[in-house]
Amino acid sequence: MSTNGEQTLDVEAVRKDFPVLQRTVYDRPLVYLDNAATSQKPRCVIDAVSRYYEEINSNVHRGVHRLSMDATSAYEGAREKVQRFLNARSTKEIVWTRGTTESINLVAQSFGRSQIHAGDEIIISHLEHHSNIVPWQLLCEERGASLKVIPMSERGEILLDAYEELLSERTKIVAIGHVSNALGTVNPVEHIIQRAHARGIPVLLDGAQAAPHMKVDVQVLDCDFYTLSGHKMFGPTGIGALYGKEALLERMPPWHGGGDMIKSVSFEGTVFNDLPYKFEAGTPDIAGAVGMGAAVDYLDQVGLDAVSAWEAELLTYGTALLDAMDGVRIFGTAEHKAAVISFEVDGIHPHDLGTVLDREGVAIRAGHHCAQPVMQFYGVPATARASMAFYNTKAELDTLVVAINKAQELFA
Ligand code: C6P
C-alpha cells in the first residue's frame, strides 16, 4: 500500500487476508505471537497451492504434456520471484531447498567438504540457531577444522572487537544469523561482511528471521550465501531457498545425487546439470515453491518498508508494556532489534506461562528456541518469547499483558 511513495500499513485490512486470524481458541480471539516459529498464511498463498493441485499438478522439467509445462513454468516463475525479492543477479543463484536448515547444510556439505581442510576455521556467533551451529560442527569433526564463536554482550549483541580478533588466514567461512530468533537482535551484518571480505573470506547469512521483516538486497549486502525459510515468510512449510553467488556455486560440487541434477548418466560417470539444478536432486516441493512465490508477491504488495515500520512500533509498544510489569525480565535489549521479545516472569516456568497464556487465546513459544547457547549465556533453561508479524496489533499486546497478569495471580 503506497501513498506519495511512502508505504503505510492498514493492519485491519491485512488481517482479513489471513483466514486463521479470524478463528477463536477456547472461545477467545486468537492472539498469534509465535511468528518466529512459523508465520500464518494469507488466502492468496493457500489458493496458489490449491490451484496448483487442482489445475496443473504434474512433475517438472520432465513432461512434454501441457500440465508438466504449466507446472514447470509456475515452478520456475516462483524462482524468478524469489530472485527479484532478494535482488539476486540471476535465477542460477537461487536454489530451492526445504528451508534454512537445509540451505545451511548444503553449504556446509558442498562448500565445506570441498574447501575446508584440517586446521581451517569457521566463525559463527554465540547468538546462532542450532541450524547454524550443528552443520558446522559436523563438518569440523569430519575435516579436522575448528569452530570459533564470536561472544555476545549482556544486551545480546555480537562483540565486534572479538570478531576482529578471531578473523585470520585460517578462517574459511563466516556464518552469521541476520536476525536472532531467540532475542531479536539485528546483527551488524554489513560490517561483518566487509571485515571478512577484506581478507577474502566468504560470508553466509542465515536470513530465516530477517526476510519476513525487512528488505533484503543480497547485492547491496554483498553476502556470499543467504538462506530463506518459506514458512517464516507467510509461505508453506517444507520449502525455502539458498542464494549463492554464481561463481561460488559453480565451484561447489553437488551434495545430493539423483534425478534432475544430471545432464547425462552412465555407469562410467555422470555429467552434472547447470546451476541451480545441480543442487536440486529428485522431485521437488513444486506446490511449496509456487506457494512461496505467492508469499513473495504478497509481501511485495504489502510493502516491506511498511512492515518494518509497523513492527518497530509494535516492538516499542510491547517492550514498554512488559518493562513496566513487576517480576518480568526481558532478555535481549540490543540497539537494533526485530519484533521479538524474549522474557521470563518471576516464579513461573516459561512452559507453565505458555500454557496459561494459551488458555487465554495467546500463542507464544516457551523453550530454548533451538538456541541453547543463548539460554546458557543467561543461565536459564528457557524463555517465553512473543514474536510479532505485521498483522499483529497493539491491542493484542495489551491482551498478552492481561494474560501474564492472570498467570501471576495464579502462581502467586
Ligand atoms: N526457528 C523458531 O521458533 P527451518 O526450521 O529450517 O525453517 O529454520 C531453522 C532456523 C534457522 N535459523 C533461524 C534464525 C531460525 O529462527 C530458524 C527456525 C524457529 O525460532 C523454529 S526452531
Tab-separated table of C-alpha atoms and ligand atoms in Angstrom:
chain	number	residue	atom	x	y	z
A	1	MET	CA	0.000	0.000	0.000
A	2	SER	CA	1.631	3.190	-1.105
A	3	THR	CA	0.729	6.861	-0.788
A	4	ASN	CA	3.103	9.564	-2.023
A	5	GLY	CA	5.809	6.937	-2.302
A	6	GLU	CA	5.561	6.213	1.429
A	7	GLN	CA	4.302	2.824	2.442
A	8	THR	CA	1.786	2.602	5.246
A	9	LEU	CA	0.069	-0.440	6.599
A	10	ASP	CA	-3.629	-0.907	7.224
A	11	VAL	CA	-3.448	-3.642	9.872
A	12	GLU	CA	-7.159	-4.347	9.998
A	13	ALA	CA	-7.200	-4.766	6.217
A	14	VAL	CA	-4.223	-7.142	6.097
A	15	ARG	CA	-5.625	-9.226	8.960
A	16	LYS	CA	-8.579	-10.062	6.733
A	17	ASP	CA	-6.145	-11.725	4.302
A	18	PHE	CA	-5.319	-14.414	6.903
A	19	PRO	CA	-8.144	-16.930	7.467
A	20	VAL	CA	-6.650	-18.383	10.660
A	21	LEU	CA	-6.565	-14.974	12.332
A	22	GLN	CA	-10.373	-14.985	12.240
A	23	ARG	CA	-10.651	-18.077	14.455
A	24	THR	CA	-11.062	-18.357	18.176
A	25	VAL	CA	-9.143	-20.528	20.637
A	26	TYR	CA	-11.004	-21.680	23.761
A	27	ASP	CA	-13.742	-19.181	22.781
A	28	ARG	CA	-11.278	-16.310	22.759
A	29	PRO	CA	-9.936	-14.481	19.728
A	30	LEU	CA	-6.619	-15.996	18.666
A	31	VAL	CA	-3.653	-13.768	19.517
A	32	TYR	CA	-0.863	-15.287	17.477
A	33	LEU	CA	2.532	-14.179	18.783
A	34	ASP	CA	4.598	-17.164	17.652
A	35	ASN	CA	5.602	-15.848	14.250
A	36	ALA	CA	9.288	-16.625	14.652
A	37	ALA	CA	8.368	-20.316	14.874
A	38	THR	CA	6.168	-20.080	11.817
A	39	SER	CA	4.025	-17.362	10.289
A	40	GLN	CA	0.384	-17.595	9.232
A	41	LYS	CA	-0.569	-17.871	5.552
A	42	PRO	CA	-2.623	-15.367	3.572
A	43	ARG	CA	-5.513	-16.587	1.442
A	44	CYS	CA	-3.528	-15.934	-1.767
A	45	VAL	CA	-0.843	-18.436	-0.692
A	46	ILE	CA	-3.401	-21.059	0.297
A	47	ASP	CA	-5.188	-20.501	-3.027
A	48	ALA	CA	-1.968	-20.706	-5.052
A	49	VAL	CA	-1.156	-24.097	-3.503
A	50	SER	CA	-4.737	-25.391	-4.002
A	51	ARG	CA	-4.845	-24.108	-7.570
A	52	TYR	CA	-1.590	-25.857	-8.329
A	53	TYR	CA	-3.049	-29.200	-7.183
A	54	GLU	CA	-6.458	-28.581	-8.735
A	55	GLU	CA	-5.275	-27.406	-12.134
A	56	ILE	CA	-1.680	-28.217	-13.066
A	57	ASN	CA	-0.321	-30.902	-10.741
A	58	SER	CA	2.416	-32.886	-12.515
A	59	ASN	CA	6.172	-33.284	-12.418
A	60	VAL	CA	8.530	-30.501	-13.556
A	61	HIS	CA	11.303	-30.487	-16.172
A	62	ARG	CA	10.221	-33.922	-17.393
A	63	GLY	CA	6.986	-33.873	-19.322
A	64	VAL	CA	6.131	-32.950	-22.863
A	65	HIS	CA	2.483	-32.641	-21.910
A	66	ARG	CA	0.619	-29.462	-21.109
A	67	LEU	CA	0.312	-29.999	-17.355
A	68	SER	CA	4.020	-30.573	-16.942
A	69	MET	CA	4.817	-27.478	-18.969
A	70	ASP	CA	2.418	-25.389	-16.864
A	71	ALA	CA	3.825	-26.812	-13.622
A	72	THR	CA	7.367	-26.115	-14.822
A	73	SER	CA	6.583	-22.524	-15.673
A	74	ALA	CA	4.813	-21.962	-12.326
A	75	TYR	CA	7.773	-23.525	-10.504
A	76	GLU	CA	10.424	-21.582	-12.421
A	77	GLY	CA	8.273	-18.431	-12.240
A	78	ALA	CA	8.355	-18.749	-8.447
A	79	ARG	CA	12.146	-18.976	-8.583
A	80	GLU	CA	12.199	-15.687	-10.536
A	81	LYS	CA	10.023	-14.107	-7.846
A	82	VAL	CA	12.484	-15.143	-5.122
A	83	GLN	CA	15.355	-13.874	-7.276
A	84	ARG	CA	13.680	-10.449	-7.574
A	85	PHE	CA	12.729	-10.469	-3.874
A	86	LEU	CA	16.396	-10.836	-2.887
A	87	ASN	CA	17.686	-8.827	-5.861
A	88	ALA	CA	19.937	-11.711	-6.898
A	89	ARG	CA	21.591	-11.277	-10.288
A	90	SER	CA	20.172	-14.415	-11.825
A	91	THR	CA	17.929	-17.393	-11.165
A	92	LYS	CA	21.079	-19.523	-11.313
A	93	GLU	CA	21.792	-18.122	-7.864
A	94	ILE	CA	18.511	-19.348	-6.323
A	95	VAL	CA	18.496	-22.996	-5.233
A	96	TRP	CA	15.262	-24.444	-3.861
A	97	THR	CA	15.713	-26.222	-0.551
A	98	ARG	CA	13.432	-27.364	2.264
A	99	GLY	CA	14.310	-24.233	4.224
A	100	THR	CA	17.106	-22.533	6.101
A	101	THR	CA	18.269	-25.706	7.833
A	102	GLU	CA	18.749	-27.490	4.528
A	103	SER	CA	20.308	-24.419	2.911
A	104	ILE	CA	22.998	-24.199	5.598
A	105	ASN	CA	23.604	-27.948	5.430
A	106	LEU	CA	24.013	-27.655	1.663
A	107	VAL	CA	26.731	-25.027	2.061
A	108	ALA	CA	28.429	-26.923	4.908
A	109	GLN	CA	28.430	-30.157	2.949
A	110	SER	CA	29.222	-28.858	-0.517
A	111	PHE	CA	31.357	-25.753	0.026
A	112	GLY	CA	32.664	-27.106	3.308
A	113	ARG	CA	33.719	-30.557	2.210
A	114	SER	CA	35.418	-29.265	-0.926
A	115	GLN	CA	37.141	-26.230	0.557
A	116	ILE	CA	37.633	-26.727	4.287
A	117	HIS	CA	40.562	-28.793	5.499
A	118	ALA	CA	42.371	-29.772	8.699
A	119	GLY	CA	43.463	-26.723	10.663
A	120	ASP	CA	40.952	-24.379	8.968
A	121	GLU	CA	38.492	-22.335	11.000
A	122	ILE	CA	34.811	-21.433	10.697
A	123	ILE	CA	33.422	-18.419	12.529
A	124	ILE	CA	29.863	-18.280	13.901
A	125	SER	CA	28.426	-16.268	16.799
A	126	HIS	CA	27.064	-17.092	20.245
A	127	LEU	CA	23.617	-15.995	19.033
A	128	GLU	CA	23.133	-18.683	16.411
A	129	HIS	CA	20.184	-21.029	15.982
A	130	HIS	CA	21.198	-24.704	16.184
A	131	SER	CA	20.809	-24.850	12.386
A	132	ASN	CA	23.792	-22.551	12.081
A	133	ILE	CA	25.863	-24.438	14.651
A	134	VAL	CA	25.396	-28.168	14.187
A	135	PRO	CA	26.081	-28.422	10.399
A	136	TRP	CA	29.418	-26.676	11.009
A	137	GLN	CA	30.224	-28.892	13.996
A	138	LEU	CA	29.602	-31.976	11.852
A	139	LEU	CA	31.852	-30.568	9.159
A	140	CYS	CA	34.609	-29.623	11.611
A	141	GLU	CA	34.578	-33.107	13.072
A	142	GLU	CA	34.869	-34.664	9.641
A	143	ARG	CA	37.537	-32.318	8.296
A	144	GLY	CA	39.602	-31.642	11.439
A	145	ALA	CA	38.672	-27.944	11.285
A	146	SER	CA	37.587	-25.864	14.270
A	147	LEU	CA	34.624	-23.694	15.119
A	148	LYS	CA	35.269	-20.213	16.518
A	149	VAL	CA	32.458	-18.422	18.287
A	150	ILE	CA	32.110	-14.632	18.468
A	151	PRO	CA	30.991	-13.824	22.023
A	152	MET	CA	27.906	-11.745	22.826
A	153	SER	CA	27.174	-8.980	25.301
A	154	GLU	CA	24.555	-8.949	28.077
A	155	ARG	CA	22.325	-6.923	25.747
A	156	GLY	CA	22.523	-9.704	23.158
A	157	GLU	CA	24.862	-8.016	20.706
A	158	ILE	CA	27.806	-9.547	18.892
A	159	LEU	CA	31.153	-8.262	20.227
A	160	LEU	CA	32.773	-6.846	17.116
A	161	ASP	CA	36.258	-6.383	18.570
A	162	ALA	CA	36.324	-10.076	19.450
A	163	TYR	CA	35.164	-10.875	15.895
A	164	GLU	CA	38.073	-8.881	14.505
A	165	GLU	CA	40.463	-10.917	16.655
A	166	LEU	CA	39.012	-14.236	15.506
A	167	LEU	CA	39.448	-13.473	11.802
A	168	SER	CA	42.676	-14.961	10.481
A	169	GLU	CA	44.238	-16.606	7.450
A	170	ARG	CA	42.811	-19.881	8.801
A	171	THR	CA	39.196	-18.609	8.560
A	172	LYS	CA	37.437	-20.209	5.580
A	173	ILE	CA	33.879	-19.005	6.111
A	174	VAL	CA	31.886	-16.746	8.442
A	175	ALA	CA	28.276	-17.872	9.070
A	176	ILE	CA	26.034	-15.455	10.970
A	177	GLY	CA	22.343	-15.012	11.619
A	178	HIS	CA	20.949	-11.797	10.138
A	179	VAL	CA	18.390	-11.628	12.967
A	180	SER	CA	18.494	-13.700	16.171
A	181	ASN	CA	15.381	-15.813	16.658
A	182	ALA	CA	15.911	-16.050	20.416
A	183	LEU	CA	16.382	-12.332	21.158
A	184	GLY	CA	15.505	-10.404	18.014
A	185	THR	CA	18.937	-8.790	17.681
A	186	VAL	CA	19.579	-7.456	14.175
A	187	ASN	CA	23.254	-8.148	13.694
A	188	PRO	CA	25.597	-5.624	12.025
A	189	VAL	CA	25.962	-7.881	9.024
A	190	GLU	CA	27.266	-5.167	6.666
A	191	HIS	CA	30.246	-4.619	8.972
A	192	ILE	CA	30.744	-8.361	9.473
A	193	ILE	CA	30.769	-8.950	5.709
A	194	GLN	CA	33.068	-6.036	4.997
A	195	ARG	CA	35.672	-7.222	7.541
A	196	ALA	CA	35.546	-10.801	6.235
A	197	HIS	CA	35.771	-9.708	2.608
A	198	ALA	CA	38.797	-7.558	3.406
A	199	ARG	CA	40.512	-10.903	3.984
A	200	GLY	CA	38.822	-12.687	1.075
A	201	ILE	CA	36.589	-14.796	3.359
A	202	PRO	CA	33.037	-15.620	2.187
A	203	VAL	CA	30.049	-14.921	4.450
A	204	LEU	CA	26.814	-16.875	4.840
A	205	LEU	CA	23.841	-15.073	6.357
A	206	ASP	CA	21.038	-17.074	7.968
A	207	GLY	CA	18.113	-14.954	6.849
A	208	ALA	CA	15.309	-17.071	8.347
A	209	GLN	CA	14.222	-14.319	10.750
A	210	ALA	CA	15.136	-11.307	8.629
A	211	ALA	CA	13.440	-11.828	5.275
A	212	PRO	CA	9.852	-11.707	6.662
A	213	HIS	CA	10.514	-8.374	8.377
A	214	MET	CA	12.870	-6.188	6.326
A	215	LYS	CA	14.010	-5.542	2.772
A	216	VAL	CA	16.935	-7.785	1.889
A	217	ASP	CA	19.141	-6.963	-1.091
A	218	VAL	CA	21.887	-9.527	-1.490
A	219	GLN	CA	23.784	-7.313	-3.921
A	220	VAL	CA	23.839	-4.375	-1.520
A	221	LEU	CA	24.759	-6.671	1.398
A	222	ASP	CA	27.302	-8.394	-0.832
A	223	CYS	CA	26.862	-11.601	1.192
A	224	ASP	CA	28.038	-14.802	-0.472
A	225	PHE	CA	25.178	-17.005	0.713
A	226	TYR	CA	21.733	-16.118	2.092
A	227	THR	CA	19.130	-18.563	3.393
A	228	LEU	CA	15.330	-18.382	3.469
A	229	SER	CA	12.549	-20.441	5.056
A	230	GLY	CA	9.268	-20.100	3.163
A	231	HIS	CA	7.107	-20.850	6.197
A	232	LYS	CA	8.515	-17.957	8.205
A	233	MET	CA	7.687	-15.512	5.410
A	234	PHE	CA	3.994	-16.392	5.012
A	235	GLY	CA	4.627	-19.250	2.594
A	236	PRO	CA	4.208	-23.016	3.042
A	237	THR	CA	6.320	-25.284	5.222
A	238	GLY	CA	8.867	-27.591	3.611
A	239	ILE	CA	10.162	-25.058	1.095
A	240	GLY	CA	12.940	-22.477	1.222
A	241	ALA	CA	15.855	-21.225	-0.765
A	242	LEU	CA	19.576	-20.769	-0.779
A	243	TYR	CA	21.014	-17.732	-2.519
A	244	GLY	CA	24.645	-18.161	-3.510
A	245	LYS	CA	26.912	-16.050	-5.692
A	246	GLU	CA	27.107	-17.782	-9.046
A	247	ALA	CA	30.906	-18.020	-9.086
A	248	LEU	CA	30.902	-19.763	-5.700
A	249	LEU	CA	28.046	-22.139	-6.564
A	250	GLU	CA	29.805	-23.031	-9.837
A	251	ARG	CA	32.857	-24.196	-7.928
A	252	MET	CA	30.845	-26.260	-5.444
A	253	PRO	CA	30.147	-29.967	-6.061
A	254	PRO	CA	26.612	-31.406	-5.840
A	255	TRP	CA	25.659	-32.771	-2.444
A	256	HIS	CA	22.640	-34.954	-3.294
A	257	GLY	CA	22.612	-37.293	-6.262
A	258	GLY	CA	19.527	-38.301	-8.236
A	259	GLY	CA	17.164	-37.202	-10.967
A	260	ASP	CA	17.166	-33.663	-12.391
A	261	MET	CA	20.644	-32.745	-11.097
A	262	ILE	CA	22.299	-34.501	-14.043
A	263	LYS	CA	22.828	-33.886	-17.746
A	264	SER	CA	23.745	-37.468	-18.502
A	265	VAL	CA	24.409	-40.649	-16.568
A	266	SER	CA	26.255	-43.810	-17.499
A	267	PHE	CA	27.965	-46.429	-15.366
A	268	GLU	CA	31.270	-44.840	-16.349
A	269	GLY	CA	30.307	-41.469	-14.950
A	270	THR	CA	27.797	-38.635	-14.649
A	271	VAL	CA	27.755	-35.135	-16.092
A	272	PHE	CA	26.074	-32.771	-13.670
A	273	ASN	CA	23.390	-30.276	-14.625
A	274	ASP	CA	23.869	-26.498	-14.761
A	275	LEU	CA	23.052	-24.153	-11.896
A	276	PRO	CA	20.825	-24.151	-9.978
A	277	TYR	CA	19.653	-27.692	-10.861
A	278	LYS	CA	22.992	-29.239	-9.908
A	279	PHE	CA	21.851	-28.850	-6.286
A	280	GLU	CA	18.256	-29.997	-6.754
A	281	ALA	CA	18.070	-33.792	-6.873
A	282	GLY	CA	14.724	-35.556	-7.102
A	283	THR	CA	11.160	-34.323	-7.487
A	284	PRO	CA	10.987	-31.020	-5.609
A	285	ASP	CA	8.227	-29.488	-3.496
A	286	ILE	CA	6.574	-27.912	-6.521
A	287	ALA	CA	3.429	-26.757	-4.736
A	288	GLY	CA	5.595	-25.346	-1.940
A	289	ALA	CA	7.667	-23.332	-4.405
A	290	VAL	CA	4.524	-21.999	-6.066
A	291	GLY	CA	3.169	-21.060	-2.630
A	292	MET	CA	6.429	-19.347	-1.687
A	293	GLY	CA	6.263	-17.364	-4.925
A	294	ALA	CA	2.759	-16.221	-3.970
A	295	ALA	CA	4.017	-15.250	-0.499
A	296	VAL	CA	6.774	-13.143	-2.027
A	297	ASP	CA	4.229	-11.386	-4.262
A	298	TYR	CA	2.052	-10.759	-1.232
A	299	LEU	CA	4.933	-9.305	0.811
A	300	ASP	CA	5.828	-7.050	-2.121
A	301	GLN	CA	2.260	-5.849	-2.291
A	302	VAL	CA	2.048	-5.110	1.457
A	303	GLY	CA	5.477	-3.483	1.248
A	304	LEU	CA	8.437	-4.407	3.424
A	305	ASP	CA	9.122	-0.806	4.417
A	306	ALA	CA	5.614	-0.584	5.835
A	307	VAL	CA	6.066	-3.987	7.512
A	308	SER	CA	9.325	-2.882	9.183
A	309	ALA	CA	7.861	0.435	10.328
A	310	TRP	CA	4.760	-1.151	11.884
A	311	GLU	CA	6.725	-3.935	13.553
A	312	ALA	CA	9.127	-1.362	15.042
A	313	GLU	CA	6.105	0.368	16.576
A	314	LEU	CA	4.828	-2.944	17.954
A	315	LEU	CA	8.237	-3.723	19.429
A	316	THR	CA	8.468	-0.343	21.183
A	317	TYR	CA	4.913	-0.659	22.476
A	318	GLY	CA	5.280	-4.255	23.672
A	319	THR	CA	8.699	-3.659	25.263
A	320	ALA	CA	7.365	-0.682	27.223
A	321	LEU	CA	4.386	-2.737	28.430
A	322	LEU	CA	6.486	-5.666	29.633
A	323	ASP	CA	9.174	-3.397	31.100
A	324	ALA	CA	6.529	-1.765	33.253
A	325	MET	CA	5.372	-5.091	34.730
A	326	ASP	CA	6.577	-6.287	38.119
A	327	GLY	CA	8.540	-9.527	38.016
A	328	VAL	CA	9.090	-9.517	34.239
A	329	ARG	CA	12.613	-9.599	32.837
A	330	ILE	CA	13.318	-9.088	29.136
A	331	PHE	CA	16.282	-10.891	27.562
A	332	GLY	CA	17.939	-9.090	24.669
A	333	THR	CA	17.941	-5.312	24.655
A	334	ALA	CA	20.077	-4.711	21.577
A	335	GLU	CA	20.006	-1.291	19.954
A	336	HIS	CA	18.755	-2.827	16.715
A	337	LYS	CA	16.017	-5.398	17.191
A	338	ALA	CA	13.327	-7.089	15.172
A	339	ALA	CA	9.911	-7.528	16.801
A	340	VAL	CA	10.844	-10.354	19.177
A	341	ILE	CA	10.501	-10.105	22.949
A	342	SER	CA	12.076	-12.901	24.968
A	343	PHE	CA	11.233	-12.746	28.643
A	344	GLU	CA	10.705	-14.556	31.917
A	345	VAL	CA	8.227	-13.987	34.722
A	346	ASP	CA	9.428	-14.445	38.307
A	347	GLY	CA	8.363	-17.732	39.821
A	348	ILE	CA	6.690	-19.106	36.677
A	349	HIS	CA	8.412	-21.588	34.401
A	350	PRO	CA	8.117	-20.419	30.766
A	351	HIS	CA	6.269	-23.637	29.854
A	352	ASP	CA	3.682	-23.028	32.594
A	353	LEU	CA	3.362	-19.447	31.455
A	354	GLY	CA	2.882	-20.583	27.841
A	355	THR	CA	0.142	-22.979	28.953
A	356	VAL	CA	-1.752	-20.328	30.937
A	357	LEU	CA	-1.433	-17.859	28.060
A	358	ASP	CA	-2.741	-20.473	25.654
A	359	ARG	CA	-5.960	-20.762	27.680
A	360	GLU	CA	-6.351	-17.013	27.165
A	361	GLY	CA	-6.011	-17.481	23.406
A	362	VAL	CA	-2.448	-16.138	23.332
A	363	ALA	CA	0.095	-18.252	21.421
A	364	ILE	CA	3.729	-17.668	22.329
A	365	ARG	CA	6.720	-20.005	22.259
A	366	ALA	CA	8.226	-21.248	25.505
A	367	GLY	CA	11.509	-23.122	25.372
A	368	HIS	CA	15.112	-22.765	24.301
A	369	HIS	CA	14.131	-21.684	20.773
A	370	CYS	CA	16.776	-24.005	19.297
A	371	ALA	CA	19.360	-21.555	20.596
A	372	GLN	CA	20.604	-23.301	23.732
A	373	PRO	CA	23.915	-21.397	23.868
A	374	VAL	CA	21.894	-18.168	24.239
A	375	MET	CA	19.965	-19.726	27.135
A	376	GLN	CA	23.259	-20.890	28.681
A	377	PHE	CA	24.619	-17.344	28.404
A	378	TYR	CA	21.751	-16.026	30.527
A	379	GLY	CA	21.775	-19.077	32.820
A	380	VAL	CA	18.163	-20.050	32.090
A	381	PRO	CA	16.794	-23.290	30.599
A	382	ALA	CA	14.146	-21.491	28.586
A	383	THR	CA	12.418	-18.192	27.977
A	384	ALA	CA	8.937	-17.123	26.925
A	385	ARG	CA	9.014	-15.480	23.507
A	386	ALA	CA	6.473	-13.208	21.871
A	387	SER	CA	7.382	-12.772	18.218
A	388	MET	CA	5.352	-10.447	16.041
A	389	ALA	CA	4.391	-10.116	12.417
A	390	PHE	CA	2.888	-7.173	10.545
A	391	TYR	CA	-0.652	-8.444	11.182
A	392	ASN	CA	-0.307	-8.110	14.949
A	393	THR	CA	-1.901	-5.190	16.782
A	394	LYS	CA	-1.199	-3.165	19.893
A	395	ALA	CA	-4.486	-4.445	21.318
A	396	GLU	CA	-3.085	-7.990	21.053
A	397	LEU	CA	-0.072	-6.914	23.098
A	398	ASP	CA	-2.469	-5.499	25.705
A	399	THR	CA	-4.127	-8.934	25.780
A	400	LEU	CA	-0.703	-10.529	26.300
A	401	VAL	CA	-0.168	-8.339	29.370
A	402	VAL	CA	-3.599	-9.194	30.787
A	403	ALA	CA	-2.838	-12.891	30.274
A	404	ILE	CA	0.557	-12.590	32.002
A	405	ASN	CA	-1.186	-10.850	34.907
A	406	LYS	CA	-3.591	-13.791	35.136
A	407	ALA	CA	-0.657	-16.205	35.274
A	408	GLN	CA	0.968	-14.112	38.010
A	409	GLU	CA	-2.230	-14.242	40.059
A	410	LEU	CA	-2.479	-17.992	39.541
A	411	PHE	CA	1.105	-18.653	40.615
A	412	ALA	CA	1.193	-16.039	43.441
B	1	C6P	N1	13.479	-21.014	14.148
B	1	C6P	C1	11.964	-20.604	15.986
B	1	C6P	O1	10.971	-20.873	16.676
B	1	C6P	P1	13.859	-24.018	9.412
B	1	C6P	O2	13.341	-24.878	10.524
B	1	C6P	O3	14.877	-24.733	8.562
B	1	C6P	O4	12.785	-23.357	8.621
B	1	C6P	O5	14.604	-22.791	10.129
B	1	C6P	C2	15.606	-23.022	11.056
B	1	C6P	C3	16.055	-21.717	11.616
B	1	C6P	C4	17.297	-21.240	11.272
B	1	C6P	N2	17.734	-20.047	11.697
B	1	C6P	C5	16.975	-19.252	12.469
B	1	C6P	C6	17.492	-17.924	12.889
B	1	C6P	C7	15.710	-19.699	12.861
B	1	C6P	O6	14.955	-18.925	13.642
B	1	C6P	C8	15.246	-20.970	12.450
B	1	C6P	C9	13.915	-21.505	12.911
B	1	C6P	C10	12.188	-21.348	14.698
B	1	C6P	O7	12.744	-19.731	16.304
B	1	C6P	C11	11.969	-22.822	14.866
B	1	C6P	S1	13.194	-23.560	15.880
